[in-house]
Coordinates of C-alpha atoms and ligand atoms in Angstrom, one line a residue:
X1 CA 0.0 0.0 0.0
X2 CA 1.4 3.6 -0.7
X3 CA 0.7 5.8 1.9
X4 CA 1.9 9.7 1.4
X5 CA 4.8 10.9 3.7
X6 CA 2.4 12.8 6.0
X7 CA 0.0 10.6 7.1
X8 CA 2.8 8.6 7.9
X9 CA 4.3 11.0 9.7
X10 CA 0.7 11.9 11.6
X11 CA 0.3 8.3 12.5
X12 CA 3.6 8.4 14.7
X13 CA 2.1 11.4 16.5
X14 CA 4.0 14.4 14.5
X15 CA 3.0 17.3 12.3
X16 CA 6.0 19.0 9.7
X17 CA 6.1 21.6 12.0
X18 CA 6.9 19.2 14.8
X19 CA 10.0 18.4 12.5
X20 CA 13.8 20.1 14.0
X21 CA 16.0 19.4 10.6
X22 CA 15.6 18.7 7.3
X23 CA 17.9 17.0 4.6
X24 CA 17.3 15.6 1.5
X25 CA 19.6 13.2 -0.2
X26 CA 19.5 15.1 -3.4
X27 CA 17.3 17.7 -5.8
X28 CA 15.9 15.3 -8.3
X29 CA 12.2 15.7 -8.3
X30 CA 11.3 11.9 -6.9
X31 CA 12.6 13.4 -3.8
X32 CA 11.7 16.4 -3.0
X33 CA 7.8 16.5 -2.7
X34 CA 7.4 17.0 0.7
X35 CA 10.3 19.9 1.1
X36 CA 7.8 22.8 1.3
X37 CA 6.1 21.3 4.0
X38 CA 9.3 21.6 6.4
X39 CA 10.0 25.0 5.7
X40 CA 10.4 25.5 9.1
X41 CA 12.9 23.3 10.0
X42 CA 16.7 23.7 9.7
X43 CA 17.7 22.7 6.3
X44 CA 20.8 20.8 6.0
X45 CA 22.4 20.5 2.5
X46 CA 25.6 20.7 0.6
X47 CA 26.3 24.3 -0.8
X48 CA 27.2 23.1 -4.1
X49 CA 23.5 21.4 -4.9
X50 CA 21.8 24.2 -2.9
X51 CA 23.5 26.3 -5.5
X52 CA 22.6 23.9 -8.6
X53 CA 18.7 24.2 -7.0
X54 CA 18.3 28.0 -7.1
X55 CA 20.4 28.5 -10.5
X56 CA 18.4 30.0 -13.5
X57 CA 17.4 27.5 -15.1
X58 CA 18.0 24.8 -12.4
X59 CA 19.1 21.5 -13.4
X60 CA 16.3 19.6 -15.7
X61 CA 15.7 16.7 -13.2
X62 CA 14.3 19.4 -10.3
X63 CA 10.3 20.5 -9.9
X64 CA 11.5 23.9 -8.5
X65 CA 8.4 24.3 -7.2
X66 CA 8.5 21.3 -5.2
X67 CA 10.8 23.0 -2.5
X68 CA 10.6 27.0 -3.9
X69 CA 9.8 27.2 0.3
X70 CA 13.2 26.1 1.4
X71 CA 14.8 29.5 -0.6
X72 CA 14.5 31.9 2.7
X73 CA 14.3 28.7 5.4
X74 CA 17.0 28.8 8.0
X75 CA 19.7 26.6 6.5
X76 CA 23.3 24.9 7.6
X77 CA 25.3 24.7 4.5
X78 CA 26.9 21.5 5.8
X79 CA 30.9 21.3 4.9
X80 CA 32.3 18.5 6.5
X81 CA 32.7 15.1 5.1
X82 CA 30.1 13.7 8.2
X83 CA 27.3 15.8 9.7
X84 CA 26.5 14.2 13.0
X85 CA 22.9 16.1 13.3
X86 CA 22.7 15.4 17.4
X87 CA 26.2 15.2 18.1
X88 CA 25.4 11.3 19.3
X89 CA 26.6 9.5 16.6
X90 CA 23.4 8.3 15.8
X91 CA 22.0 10.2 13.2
X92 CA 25.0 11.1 10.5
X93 CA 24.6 12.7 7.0
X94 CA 27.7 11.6 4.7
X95 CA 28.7 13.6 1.7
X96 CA 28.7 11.2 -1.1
X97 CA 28.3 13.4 -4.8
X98 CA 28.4 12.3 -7.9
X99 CA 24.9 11.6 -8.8
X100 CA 24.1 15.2 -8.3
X101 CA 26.7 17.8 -7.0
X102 CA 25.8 17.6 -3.1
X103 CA 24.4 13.8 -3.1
X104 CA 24.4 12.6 -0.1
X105 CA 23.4 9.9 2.2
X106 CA 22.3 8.9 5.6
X107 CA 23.5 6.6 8.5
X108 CA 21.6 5.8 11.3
X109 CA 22.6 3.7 14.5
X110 CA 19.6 2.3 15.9
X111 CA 20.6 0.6 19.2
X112 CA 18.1 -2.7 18.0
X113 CA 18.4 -3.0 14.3
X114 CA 22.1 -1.7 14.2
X115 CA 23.3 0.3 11.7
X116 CA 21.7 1.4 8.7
X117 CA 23.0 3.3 5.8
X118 CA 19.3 5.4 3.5
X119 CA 21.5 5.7 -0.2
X120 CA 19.5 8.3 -1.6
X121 CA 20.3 7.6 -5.1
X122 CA 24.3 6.2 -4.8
X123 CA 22.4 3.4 -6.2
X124 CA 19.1 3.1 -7.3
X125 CA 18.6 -1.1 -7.9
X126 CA 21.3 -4.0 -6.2
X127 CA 22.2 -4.9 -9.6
X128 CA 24.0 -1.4 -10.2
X129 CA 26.1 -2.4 -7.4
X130 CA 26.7 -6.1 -7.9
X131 CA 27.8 -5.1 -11.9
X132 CA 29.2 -1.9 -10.4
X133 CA 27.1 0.2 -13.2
X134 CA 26.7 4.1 -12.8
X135 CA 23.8 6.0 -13.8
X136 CA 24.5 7.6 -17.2
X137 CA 22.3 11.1 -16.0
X138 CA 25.0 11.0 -13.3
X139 CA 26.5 14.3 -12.9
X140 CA 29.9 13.4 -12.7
X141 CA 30.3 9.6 -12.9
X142 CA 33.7 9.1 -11.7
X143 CA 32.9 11.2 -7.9
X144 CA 29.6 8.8 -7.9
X145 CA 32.8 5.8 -8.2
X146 CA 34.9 7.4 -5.4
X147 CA 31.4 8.0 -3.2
X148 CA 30.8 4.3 -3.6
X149 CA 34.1 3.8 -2.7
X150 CA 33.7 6.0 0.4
X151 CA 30.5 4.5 1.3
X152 CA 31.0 0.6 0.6
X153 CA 34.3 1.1 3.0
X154 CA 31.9 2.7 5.6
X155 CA 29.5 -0.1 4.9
X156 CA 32.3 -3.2 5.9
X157 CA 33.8 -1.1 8.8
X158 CA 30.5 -0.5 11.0
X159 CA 28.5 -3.8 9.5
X160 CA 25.9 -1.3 8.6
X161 CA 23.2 -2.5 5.9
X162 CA 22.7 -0.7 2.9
X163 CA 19.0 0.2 2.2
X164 CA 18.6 1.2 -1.3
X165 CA 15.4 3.5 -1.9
X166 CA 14.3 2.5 -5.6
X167 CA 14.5 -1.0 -5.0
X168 CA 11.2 -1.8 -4.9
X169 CA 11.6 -5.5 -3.7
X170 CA 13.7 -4.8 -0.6
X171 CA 11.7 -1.3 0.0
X172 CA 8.1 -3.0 0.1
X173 CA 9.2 -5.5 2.8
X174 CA 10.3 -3.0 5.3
X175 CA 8.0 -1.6 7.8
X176 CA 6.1 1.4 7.2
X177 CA 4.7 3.8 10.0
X178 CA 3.5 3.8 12.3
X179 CA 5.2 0.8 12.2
X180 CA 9.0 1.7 13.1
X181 CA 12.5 0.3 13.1
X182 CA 14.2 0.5 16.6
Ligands
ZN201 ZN1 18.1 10.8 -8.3

């Protein structure tokens, strides 16, 4: 069943305003719908695809409209390789372009399920990483090859487990809210 992202979020009790940061793992259109809605949070993004998002013309793969609230929303232009949002370790954004200029991706240590690593779009099926094929609408190709390098490193040092958001097989067995990973 596809449920929208906020009545998932409303069946785990919160509303967007409810919501402290924002980050998306890229500008491409398939994942930005909801932006607007968390105006009010903290966005967190790479300078170089905030950049690419408010160029004239933006990029062809953005709906500009789809996050035209985030333009004046208070916003951490995030430098480091790692962003550790609450300073725990358990909630890290990792640079990892190449896909589009400020790709990134998102780690989380859940003291249950372990580590997970959300890959935005450094893949988008498992065969692209068993044949080691990059998207040719990449941006740059050969940073989306040292990203995986990065990330598949990151993956075998903390056993985390690599959920890829397009694939639909693995993505429509995992829990969806209010059901929730611990
Ligand atoms: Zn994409």
């Amino acid at each position: 069943m596809v449920k929208a992202l906020k009545p998932q979020l409303a069946a785990v009790g919160y509303a967007p305003s409810d919501i402290t940061y924002l980050a998306l793992s890229h500008y491409h259109y398939d994942h930005t719908a909801n932006a607007n809605e968390f105006a009010g949070a903290t966005w967190l993004v790479r300078r170089a695809e905030r950049d690419a998002m408010f160029a004239e013309p933006p990029p062809g793969t953005t709906l500009p409209s789809s996050y035209a609230a985030l333009r004046n929303t208070k916003t951490l232009i995030l430098e480091n390789d790692e962003h550790d949002v609450f300073g725990d370790g358990t909630v890290v954004i990792k640079r990892a372009p190449g896909h589009t200029p400020g790709h990134q991706v998102l780690y989380l240590k859940l003291a249950k399920t372990g580590g997970v690593v959300l890959s935005g779009d450094l893949y988008h099926y498992p065969q692209m990483r068993a044949l080691e094929r990059v998207a040719t609408f990449d941006f740059d190709q050969e940073q989306t090859r040292s990203s995986r390098a990065d990330i598949e490193a990151f993956l075998k040092k903390t056993g985390a487990t690599l959920w890829i958001q397009h694939d639909f097989t693995a993505n429509a067995k995992l829990k969806k809210a209010p059901d929730y990973y611990e």
